[in-house]
Amino acid sequence: MLPIKVASSTFMMSPAKGHSQTGSRPAARKSAPARGGRGSSLGKRNHRRSRGGAKATGALSTNPYLGKKNYPKVPPIEKGRIRIIPLGGVEEVGKNMTIVETYDDIFIFDVGFQFVTEEETPGVDYIIPNIRYLEERKNKIRAILITHGHLDHIGALPFVVDRLGYPPIYTAEITELLVRKRMEEFPQLKRLTYIPFEAGTRKKIGSSYIRSFPVTHSIPDSMGFSVETDVGDIVVSGDLKLDHFNGVPSEKEEKVWGEVGDRRNIFFMCDSTNAEQEGYSTDEHTLIKNIDQLIKEAPYRIIVGTFASQFARITKIIELAEKHGRHVVVEGRSMKVNVEIAKKARRLDLKPGLLISAEEAAKLPDNKVLIIATGAQGEEFAALMRISAKKHKVIQLTDRDTIMLSSSIIPGNEMSVQKLKDNLTRYGLRFFNYHTTDIHTSGHGNIEELLWINQKVNAKYFMPAYGYHSMLRSHAQAVIDSGFPADKVIIPDNGMILEFDEKGELMILKAKAPSDIMAVDGLRIGEIQDVVIRDRKALTKDGIFVVISALDLNTGDIKKSIDIISRGFIYLRDSQRLMDEARKVVKASIAQYAKGQKPINFEVLKKEMSKEIERFLLKKTGKRPIVIPVILGI
């Protein structure tokens, strides 16, 4: 058995079946073909049995101390050691933030937020990484390094940057422009310092050297980073996929990942968002070819719905529209912002008059117009939903239109997307989406792409990241199945503290960085306790039931009639009998716990009254509203 240290103790993990007892990589992995094409040994790997994570028990799993409420205090880092702490993004899709800490420096990689659903976290705007660990050490923070400009990697910056002491932002051009645009919405904050860090360069920040390298994603200027340390490089992937054709990576990918792999890499954390998807993602070349053909063949007006974050695809669709003699209307605020940024960064060179307004488009023949709109997820107030619901002031659909939804469905949005599809298809128009035609591909690599990348990086330790736990488990098991030593795979949780010693040996600390939910809740930013969310869920589900009674402080007698207020529970006018019975329950509680008591113990009275009313309402209605007794002493 192979030891992985947990602080001063030892955490023993059994090697995966077929692995040597030395901890070195198996010969089979070394002899795998350099290319990860569908005919390679990676393509023949069978890991279907492990979907869902059931078989991932061979990996170095989550800290055995996680799940406990009282963690040991985090000790100061010792000289010569390196810490890696995922503060977000390894138990969810979004709120990505990972830190690398040395004795002298702290480097923060990405500061994203997580979009939330009203059902899961009612009243909360966003969930952001918990930064208490960083606040306590902000004098060591040397840089925030941003891998790319999507909100799950930059969205939390305005909410935390002041608490972190306004460290400089290192990133590439497009990402910087997107960050600047986001920060404009928060004029109360100080101006940030931006330091260009183009992919393929190396910079000394603090006392460490950091390298950047380009990666393929759905937005330009995406990149990963490597932190050089005495024990080896720590590689952070960012979101990524492969530029490939039919499962064969391009020469560019071979060059980039070959150069990354030529380094002495000790640790690799990699995107897991699509790790549960088999094979290779649809290549972008096929997708663009299909969109090109649809634009060419469409007889009349074309409306394309896609994510505003699909930066590269938006610019390509505009170029295809120009190629086929169509003017372009951009609908949706975020879409317009990204198009303007593409023009400013010289990534989109348009002839004058190509981009026009909806009013101008209404005066042109339909076969000369293409509309790109936000709202492919069925968002209520987004452009495409407003168009489909006849709420747009200019654009009205007809049966001659062609609709292309160049997007997949984000989990949780199934019903809103179905409503959008129903609205659109009621017009009898031509409708295409990723189910009917390859007109969308993810910006995240499928499992064979991820395995090819991991093989190229050839790090000593591997940690899946950027995904839900099932995605991380699936990624970890696939890596193990491909021949990677199981005891060198770490499946993290938010706040887990990994630490390398001077010899490059990995340990997991008993202590844990704070990782409780930190949320943007209206004007408040901070940790939200589970009880708050639980109460909000109860309010949205069963409502609130308020009972107001006035008591004589001397006798405990009821002085006025008992008032009842109900919100989201029942309609009072239709429930007079239930209200009368509820008043009797209140009177009985007062008679038992207040009458004749001197002084009246109001805390006991409210507690017991709540119990009796809750029990009564559950019996009569089957619901559990939040019961609030209000007692006035007269």
XYZ file of C-alpha atoms in Angstrom:
634
model
C 0.000 0.000 0.000
C 1.175 3.501 -0.835
C 1.188 6.311 1.711
C -0.235 9.761 1.142
C 0.307 11.852 4.237
C -2.536 13.642 5.950
C -0.599 16.253 7.924
C 1.461 14.339 10.511
C -0.454 11.100 10.086
C -0.550 8.812 7.043
C -3.462 8.266 4.686
C -3.073 4.843 3.052
C -4.516 4.161 -0.364
C -4.555 0.856 -2.199
C -3.104 0.895 -5.704
C -5.534 0.273 -8.519
C -5.636 -3.237 -9.844
C -2.712 -3.895 -12.146
C -0.575 -1.006 -10.884
C 2.930 -1.588 -9.661
C 3.727 -1.181 -5.974
C 6.482 1.336 -6.690
C 4.271 4.294 -7.491
C 5.839 4.737 -10.936
C 3.686 4.943 -14.026
C 2.839 1.591 -15.616
C 4.652 0.695 -18.800
C 1.343 0.550 -20.666
C 0.806 4.251 -20.119
C 4.249 5.163 -21.376
C 3.808 3.201 -24.563
C 0.457 4.738 -25.482
C 0.461 6.479 -28.863
C 1.277 10.167 -28.865
C -1.906 10.969 -30.723
C -5.232 10.437 -29.043
C -7.187 9.550 -32.188
C -10.105 7.188 -32.103
C -7.861 4.315 -33.085
C -5.496 4.876 -30.170
C -5.313 2.846 -26.988
C -7.143 5.651 -25.185
C -10.027 5.300 -27.592
C -10.273 1.590 -26.786
C -10.428 2.179 -23.046
C -13.597 0.936 -21.407
C -14.626 3.069 -18.437
C -18.401 2.935 -18.780
C -18.591 0.836 -15.630
C -17.430 3.797 -13.578
C -19.958 6.429 -14.681
C -21.455 8.022 -11.605
C -18.269 7.503 -9.639
C -19.099 4.168 -8.057
C -15.731 2.619 -8.906
C -13.482 5.564 -8.102
C -12.544 4.211 -4.682
C -8.926 3.695 -5.681
C -8.288 7.426 -5.952
C -6.978 9.641 -3.210
C -10.394 10.911 -2.298
C -11.648 13.812 -0.235
C -10.001 14.767 3.025
C -11.186 12.329 5.739
C -11.723 15.330 7.996
C -14.220 16.926 5.622
C -17.804 16.725 6.826
C -16.845 17.651 10.377
C -17.933 21.005 11.739
C -14.903 21.868 13.864
C -11.708 21.837 11.857
C -8.231 22.334 13.264
C -6.898 25.849 12.741
C -4.900 26.237 9.550
C -1.214 26.484 10.491
C 1.110 28.955 8.757
C 2.852 27.519 5.730
C 6.458 26.489 6.319
C 9.340 27.660 4.169
C 9.942 25.448 1.143
C 6.374 24.137 1.027
C 3.635 24.776 -1.534
C -0.104 24.800 -0.898
C -2.883 24.318 -3.411
C -6.411 25.149 -2.243
C -9.530 25.002 -4.440
C -11.810 27.600 -2.849
C -14.558 27.006 -5.400
C -15.387 25.142 -8.584
C -14.837 21.556 -7.445
C -18.298 20.879 -6.025
C -20.235 22.818 -8.646
C -20.051 24.260 -12.141
C -19.078 27.863 -11.516
C -17.531 30.064 -8.770
C -14.100 28.912 -9.895
C -11.202 29.966 -7.698
C -7.984 28.126 -6.872
C -5.005 29.456 -4.976
C -1.341 28.443 -5.006
C 0.549 29.564 -1.908
C 4.269 29.584 -1.160
C 6.055 30.901 1.915
C 6.265 34.363 0.319
C 3.379 34.588 -2.142
C -0.240 33.766 -2.863
C -1.509 33.525 -6.436
C -5.244 33.450 -7.149
C -6.442 31.723 -10.309
C -9.879 32.968 -11.421
C -12.582 34.669 -9.360
C -15.898 33.431 -10.700
C -19.454 33.239 -9.453
C -22.095 30.551 -9.738
C -25.487 31.256 -11.210
C -28.203 30.014 -8.865
C -31.783 28.857 -9.236
C -34.606 30.413 -7.266
C -35.684 26.928 -6.211
C -32.367 26.050 -4.561
C -31.331 29.403 -3.126
C -34.339 31.747 -3.080
C -33.478 35.426 -2.874
C -29.786 34.886 -3.586
C -28.303 36.614 -6.651
C -25.017 34.706 -6.956
C -22.887 32.305 -4.971
C -19.226 33.313 -4.806
C -16.091 31.650 -3.395
C -15.525 31.941 0.332
C -12.468 34.202 0.702
C -11.964 34.240 4.479
C -8.687 32.314 4.110
C -7.436 34.962 1.685
C -8.652 37.914 3.743
C -6.543 36.692 6.653
C -3.473 36.559 4.367
C -4.120 39.349 1.891
C -0.692 40.881 2.522
C 0.758 37.854 0.660
C -1.500 38.096 -2.407
C 0.666 38.990 -5.405
C -1.723 38.528 -8.319
C -5.096 37.429 -9.615
C -4.513 35.459 -12.818
C -7.572 35.016 -15.051
C -7.728 32.117 -17.505
C -10.559 33.573 -19.643
C -13.450 36.024 -19.630
C -16.529 33.952 -18.808
C -18.485 34.990 -15.727
C -17.885 31.715 -13.913
C -14.222 32.793 -13.912
C -14.458 36.609 -13.542
C -17.972 37.311 -12.211
C -17.118 37.520 -8.492
C -14.321 40.079 -8.905
C -16.455 43.146 -8.042
C -17.690 41.487 -4.847
C -14.310 40.429 -3.427
C -11.522 42.538 -4.921
C -11.721 45.252 -2.247
C -11.576 42.642 0.513
C -8.454 41.203 -1.106
C -6.670 44.560 -1.176
C -7.026 45.242 -4.932
C -4.254 42.918 -6.188
C -3.162 43.373 -9.831
C -5.000 41.435 -12.543
C -2.846 39.426 -14.945
C -4.576 38.228 -18.095
C -4.767 38.478 -21.896
C -6.372 41.244 -23.974
C -9.924 39.994 -24.556
C -10.265 38.892 -20.929
C -9.013 42.258 -19.699
C -11.605 44.067 -21.819
C -14.375 41.863 -20.440
C -13.197 42.412 -16.857
C -13.043 46.180 -17.432
C -16.588 46.133 -18.810
C -17.844 44.215 -15.786
C -16.110 46.537 -13.335
C -17.778 49.572 -14.974
C -21.013 48.394 -13.319
C -19.430 49.031 -9.896
C -18.211 52.657 -9.974
C -17.843 52.753 -6.183
C -14.786 50.478 -6.403
C -11.220 51.636 -6.956
C -9.693 51.170 -10.378
C -7.930 47.868 -10.878
C -4.364 47.459 -12.088
C -4.150 45.352 -15.247
C -0.907 43.712 -16.353
C -0.893 42.058 -19.805
C -0.028 38.357 -19.705
C -0.372 36.922 -23.187
C -0.446 33.154 -23.724
C 2.980 31.654 -24.325
C 4.900 34.055 -22.097
C 6.695 33.814 -18.742
C 6.663 36.393 -15.941
C 8.207 36.740 -12.507
C 5.499 37.655 -10.014
C 6.577 38.054 -6.427
C 9.341 35.516 -5.889
C 7.970 32.971 -8.408
C 7.936 32.509 -12.161
C 4.641 31.767 -13.882
C 4.137 30.585 -17.463
C 0.998 30.881 -19.584
C -0.067 28.723 -22.506
C -2.992 28.977 -24.957
C -5.938 26.591 -24.706
C -8.913 26.031 -26.973
C -12.234 27.209 -25.549
C -15.352 29.040 -26.766
C -13.830 32.474 -26.150
C -10.584 33.959 -27.534
C -7.495 34.438 -25.361
C -8.292 31.441 -23.154
C -5.220 30.066 -21.449
C -3.785 27.945 -18.675
C -0.966 28.704 -16.249
C 2.039 26.883 -14.789
C 3.638 27.955 -11.509
C 7.320 27.031 -11.377
C 8.426 25.638 -8.008
C 11.537 23.846 -6.713
C 9.696 20.506 -6.719
C 8.082 20.917 -10.162
C 5.482 22.923 -12.048
C 1.883 23.255 -10.884
C -0.329 23.335 -13.988
C -3.801 24.969 -13.961
C -5.768 24.174 -17.123
C -8.649 26.673 -17.133
C -11.672 25.648 -19.225
C -10.621 23.847 -22.364
C -11.199 21.370 -25.160
C -9.116 20.205 -28.110
C -8.981 21.649 -31.576
C -9.266 18.360 -33.437
C -10.569 16.828 -36.624
C -12.253 13.461 -36.314
C -10.488 12.794 -33.011
C -7.020 13.778 -34.222
C -5.635 16.848 -32.368
C -4.333 19.666 -34.541
C -0.653 20.516 -34.936
C -1.229 23.551 -32.735
C -2.487 21.360 -29.885
C 0.431 18.961 -30.333
C 2.865 21.870 -30.073
C 1.214 23.577 -27.072
C 0.757 20.462 -24.975
C 4.093 19.054 -26.048
C 5.793 22.157 -24.655
C 3.772 21.968 -21.417
C 4.667 18.291 -21.053
C 8.367 18.949 -21.585
C 8.447 20.664 -18.184
C 8.898 18.833 -14.877
C 5.232 18.873 -13.872
C 4.319 17.734 -10.392
C 0.623 18.653 -10.328
C -2.094 19.061 -12.942
C -5.622 20.307 -12.254
C -7.911 19.964 -15.257
C -11.388 20.928 -16.461
C -13.977 18.173 -15.836
C -17.186 19.812 -17.090
C -17.694 17.303 -19.917
C -15.860 14.378 -18.327
C -19.071 12.342 -18.306
C -19.345 12.634 -22.102
C -17.791 9.792 -24.094
C -15.388 10.171 -26.992
C -14.604 13.538 -28.582
C -16.747 16.649 -28.765
C -18.047 17.756 -32.155
C -15.197 19.610 -33.772
C -15.681 23.300 -34.488
C -14.804 22.834 -38.175
C -17.837 20.566 -38.723
C -20.089 22.899 -36.771
C -19.120 26.009 -38.740
C -19.472 24.106 -42.007
C -23.042 23.125 -41.050
C -23.985 26.670 -39.988
C -22.482 27.991 -43.229
C -24.641 25.583 -45.247
C -27.828 26.517 -43.369
C -27.211 30.238 -43.886
C -26.540 29.633 -47.557
C -29.741 27.588 -48.065
C -32.159 29.629 -45.917
C -34.571 31.343 -48.350
C -35.633 34.172 -46.054
C -34.740 35.708 -42.671
C -32.505 33.816 -40.216
C -32.604 34.154 -36.417
C -29.736 32.544 -34.486
C -30.059 32.024 -30.745
C -26.865 31.304 -28.825
C -24.978 32.077 -25.617
C -23.506 35.562 -25.487
C -20.473 33.827 -23.952
C -19.896 31.884 -27.202
C -17.648 34.711 -28.250
C -15.799 32.947 -31.074
C -18.971 31.513 -32.577
C -20.752 34.864 -32.626
C -17.908 36.485 -34.541
C -17.809 33.549 -36.990
C -21.572 33.717 -37.639
C -21.271 37.446 -38.370
C -18.497 36.692 -40.842
C -20.631 33.981 -42.507
C -23.553 36.394 -42.777
C -21.298 38.888 -44.540
C -20.058 36.123 -46.847
C -23.627 35.355 -47.946
C -24.662 38.995 -48.396
C -26.754 39.408 -45.239
C -26.874 42.334 -42.830
C -26.685 41.455 -39.130
C -28.895 42.574 -36.246
C -27.471 41.941 -32.761
C -30.183 41.638 -30.097
C -29.429 41.409 -26.381
C -27.275 43.630 -24.170
C -24.569 41.038 -23.377
C -24.373 40.047 -27.054
C -23.876 43.680 -28.103
C -21.183 44.162 -25.451
C -19.209 41.147 -26.691
C -19.464 42.229 -30.327
C -18.156 45.682 -29.397
C -15.275 44.104 -27.464
C -14.436 41.892 -30.462
C -14.297 44.983 -32.672
C -12.202 46.915 -30.145
C -9.729 44.032 -29.882
C -9.539 43.814 -33.681
C -10.901 40.256 -33.650
C -13.802 41.265 -35.891
C -13.194 43.334 -39.007
C -16.512 44.406 -40.499
C -17.314 46.453 -43.535
C -19.363 49.608 -42.849
C -23.109 49.021 -42.715
C -22.941 45.276 -41.990
C -24.336 45.677 -38.457
C -27.739 47.357 -38.498
C -30.627 47.973 -36.119
C -33.871 45.992 -36.028
C -35.676 49.045 -37.435
C -33.302 49.173 -40.405
C -33.650 45.431 -40.975
C -37.448 45.770 -41.199
C -36.982 47.837 -44.372
C -34.803 45.200 -46.107
C -35.815 41.999 -47.942
C -35.920 39.056 -45.520
C -33.220 37.177 -47.436
C -30.778 39.973 -46.641
C -31.139 39.768 -42.840
C -29.632 37.598 -40.095
C -30.455 38.227 -36.417
C -28.254 36.997 -33.570
C -30.085 37.014 -30.247
C -29.533 36.117 -26.615
C -32.042 33.934 -24.793
C -31.406 30.424 -26.113
C -32.001 29.141 -22.554
C -35.522 30.557 -22.498
C -34.724 33.423 -20.119
C -37.935 35.384 -19.613
C -36.628 38.839 -20.540
C -33.958 37.855 -23.065
C -34.316 38.894 -26.699
C -35.294 35.557 -28.229
C -37.996 34.821 -25.659
C -39.467 38.299 -26.135
C -39.443 37.784 -29.902
C -41.109 34.369 -29.572
C -43.801 35.791 -27.248
C -44.625 38.728 -29.587
C -43.221 41.209 -27.059
C -40.463 42.690 -29.214
C -41.282 46.175 -30.446
C -39.955 45.561 -33.987
C -39.155 41.906 -34.763
C -42.193 39.756 -35.535
C -41.818 36.103 -36.569
C -43.486 34.508 -39.614
C -43.653 31.014 -41.085
C -40.943 31.993 -43.598
C -38.248 32.429 -40.938
C -35.438 29.993 -40.129
C -34.481 29.575 -36.469
C -31.135 28.103 -35.375
C -30.501 27.442 -31.677
C -26.718 27.078 -31.565
C -26.615 26.056 -27.909
C -27.220 23.095 -25.644
C -29.529 23.038 -22.623
C -27.981 23.999 -19.300
C -29.205 21.530 -16.621
C -32.171 23.063 -14.810
C -33.327 25.057 -17.839
C -35.195 22.217 -19.547
C -38.687 23.618 -18.983
C -37.848 27.188 -20.014
C -36.100 25.954 -23.178
C -39.090 23.762 -24.005
C -41.382 26.758 -23.596
C -39.143 28.728 -25.970
C -39.197 25.918 -28.539
C -42.984 25.673 -28.301
C -43.346 29.425 -28.748
C -41.077 29.429 -31.799
C -42.470 26.377 -33.561
C -46.077 27.643 -33.264
C -45.217 29.960 -36.147
C -44.643 26.993 -38.480
C -41.122 28.163 -39.297
C -37.997 26.110 -40.080
C -36.384 25.104 -36.789
C -32.906 23.663 -36.163
C -31.096 22.881 -32.932
C -28.237 20.638 -31.796
C -30.564 17.622 -31.672
C -31.425 17.878 -35.361
C -28.140 19.215 -36.783
C -24.571 19.635 -35.543
C -24.763 23.394 -35.032
C -23.477 23.501 -31.456
C -20.491 22.101 -29.647
C -19.381 22.671 -26.088
C -16.351 24.706 -25.119
C -15.335 21.832 -22.832
C -13.597 18.666 -23.964
C -15.136 15.204 -23.767
C -13.314 12.481 -21.877
C -10.997 11.288 -24.669
C -9.782 14.847 -25.196
C -9.129 15.223 -21.464
C -7.221 11.939 -21.348
C -5.048 12.963 -24.290
C -4.225 16.250 -22.540
C -3.448 14.522 -19.237
C -1.112 12.113 -20.997
C 0.730 15.001 -22.632
C 1.125 16.970 -19.377
C 2.513 13.849 -17.677
C 2.358 15.285 -14.156
C 3.070 13.250 -11.022
C -0.291 14.109 -9.430
C -3.652 14.719 -11.079
C -6.689 16.578 -9.718
C -9.969 16.919 -11.649
C -11.626 20.332 -11.232
C -14.307 22.665 -12.621
C -17.369 20.481 -12.150
C -19.838 18.723 -9.886
C -18.538 15.854 -7.770
C -19.907 13.234 -10.181
C -17.955 14.897 -13.024
C -14.776 14.883 -10.943
C -15.296 11.229 -10.028
C -15.922 10.265 -13.624
C -12.806 12.141 -14.783
C -10.670 10.610 -12.029
C -11.805 7.074 -12.812
C -11.206 7.516 -16.532
C -7.670 8.762 -15.815
C -7.034 5.752 -13.571
C -8.461 3.387 -16.190
C -6.051 4.876 -18.740
C -3.113 3.725 -16.603
C -2.451 6.615 -14.226
C -1.575 5.528 -10.640
C -4.722 5.660 -8.535
C -2.875 6.834 -5.438
C -1.700 9.924 -7.313
C -5.250 11.117 -8.118
C -6.874 13.634 -5.750
C -10.633 14.204 -5.777
C -11.067 17.532 -4.008
C -13.730 19.382 -2.103
C -13.895 23.140 -1.716
C -11.487 24.220 1.004
C -9.290 21.108 0.920
C -5.673 22.058 1.588
C -3.045 20.152 -0.392
C 0.571 20.705 0.563
C 3.836 19.629 -1.035
C 6.932 19.333 1.144
C 10.494 20.083 0.069
C 10.861 16.607 -1.470
C 7.695 16.901 -3.555
C 5.656 14.563 -1.353
C 1.967 15.437 -1.129
C -0.038 15.638 2.069
C -3.591 16.700 2.875
C -3.863 18.900 5.929
C -6.293 18.119 8.704
C -7.274 21.775 8.626
C -9.586 23.149 5.957
C -10.017 26.597 4.474
C -13.473 28.109 5.109
C -15.881 26.997 2.391
C -19.359 27.777 3.744
C -21.731 29.311 1.203
C -20.841 32.926 0.490
C -23.507 34.751 -1.449
C -24.477 38.023 -3.002
C -27.893 38.603 -1.475
C -29.195 41.962 -2.575
C -26.845 44.550 -1.076
C -25.369 42.029 1.352
C -22.277 39.958 0.638
C -21.334 37.255 3.110
C -21.873 33.783 4.420
C -25.469 32.604 4.442
C -26.388 29.988 6.991
C -28.320 26.898 5.939
C -31.207 27.916 8.211
C -31.769 31.103 6.163
C -32.041 29.184 2.901
C -34.212 26.559 4.588
C -36.620 29.216 5.867
C -36.801 30.854 2.432
C -37.570 27.505 0.825
C -40.311 26.919 3.388
C -41.765 30.335 2.637
C -41.824 29.667 -1.117
C -43.326 26.214 -0.594
C -45.845 26.554 2.250
C -45.945 30.259 3.066
C -46.205 32.071 6.375
C -48.866 32.055 9.121
C -48.783 34.935 11.640
C -50.914 34.924 14.808
C -51.253 38.204 16.739
C -52.722 38.231 20.239
C -52.838 40.842 23.047
C -52.649 39.710 26.696
C -53.289 41.370 30.017
C -49.903 41.275 31.756
C -51.536 40.902 35.169
C -54.000 38.108 34.450
C -52.938 36.480 31.188
C -56.410 37.078 29.726
C -56.844 37.787 26.019
C -57.699 41.466 25.673
C -58.600 41.711 21.973
C -59.685 39.350 19.230
C -56.919 37.205 17.788
C -55.700 38.409 14.368
C -54.336 36.021 11.764
C -52.266 36.941 8.706
C -51.531 34.384 5.973
C -49.192 34.855 3.009
C -48.616 32.107 0.451
C -50.445 29.554 2.628
C -54.220 29.829 2.316
C -56.751 32.424 1.196
C -58.330 33.606 4.450
C -61.737 34.520 3.031
C -62.256 30.949 1.871
C -60.990 29.399 5.106
C -63.058 30.958 7.903
C -63.758 27.635 9.586
C -60.041 26.783 9.664
C -59.300 30.245 11.109
C -61.878 29.830 13.847
C -60.375 26.477 14.824
C -56.865 27.989 14.773
C -58.018 30.726 17.167
C -59.271 28.041 19.539
C -55.810 26.400 19.460
C -54.233 29.780 20.275
C -56.661 30.369 23.155
C -55.942 26.918 24.565
C -52.187 27.566 24.468
C -52.599 30.919 26.212
C -54.831 29.396 28.851
C -52.244 26.669 29.544
C -49.033 28.696 29.461
C -50.021 32.279 30.336
C -53.191 32.543 32.370
C -52.409 33.064 36.025
C -48.642 33.197 35.398
C -46.792 36.073 37.078
C -44.700 37.041 35.280
C -45.713 35.524 31.960
C -42.832 33.655 30.333
C -43.284 34.912 26.796
C -40.496 32.749 25.359
C -42.129 29.545 26.599
C -45.550 30.754 25.494
C -44.400 31.554 21.931
C -42.503 28.283 21.620
C -45.382 26.106 22.784
C -47.953 28.101 20.814
C -45.910 27.612 17.635
C -45.736 23.853 18.197
C -49.495 23.562 18.750
C -50.391 25.683 15.702
C -47.895 23.855 13.443
C -49.317 20.505 14.567
C -52.867 21.698 13.956
C -52.178 23.155 10.489
C -50.270 20.066 9.354
C -53.163 17.845 10.432
C -55.785 20.018 8.726
C -53.958 21.042 5.545
C -50.940 18.767 5.094
C -48.695 21.860 4.884
C -45.968 23.271 7.125
C -46.029 27.076 6.883
C -43.607 29.102 8.975
C -45.634 30.008 12.076
C -44.838 33.319 13.775
C -46.707 34.089 16.998
C -46.767 37.788 17.917
C -47.793 38.459 21.529
C -48.470 41.977 22.797
C -48.475 42.649 26.539
C -50.996 45.260 27.684
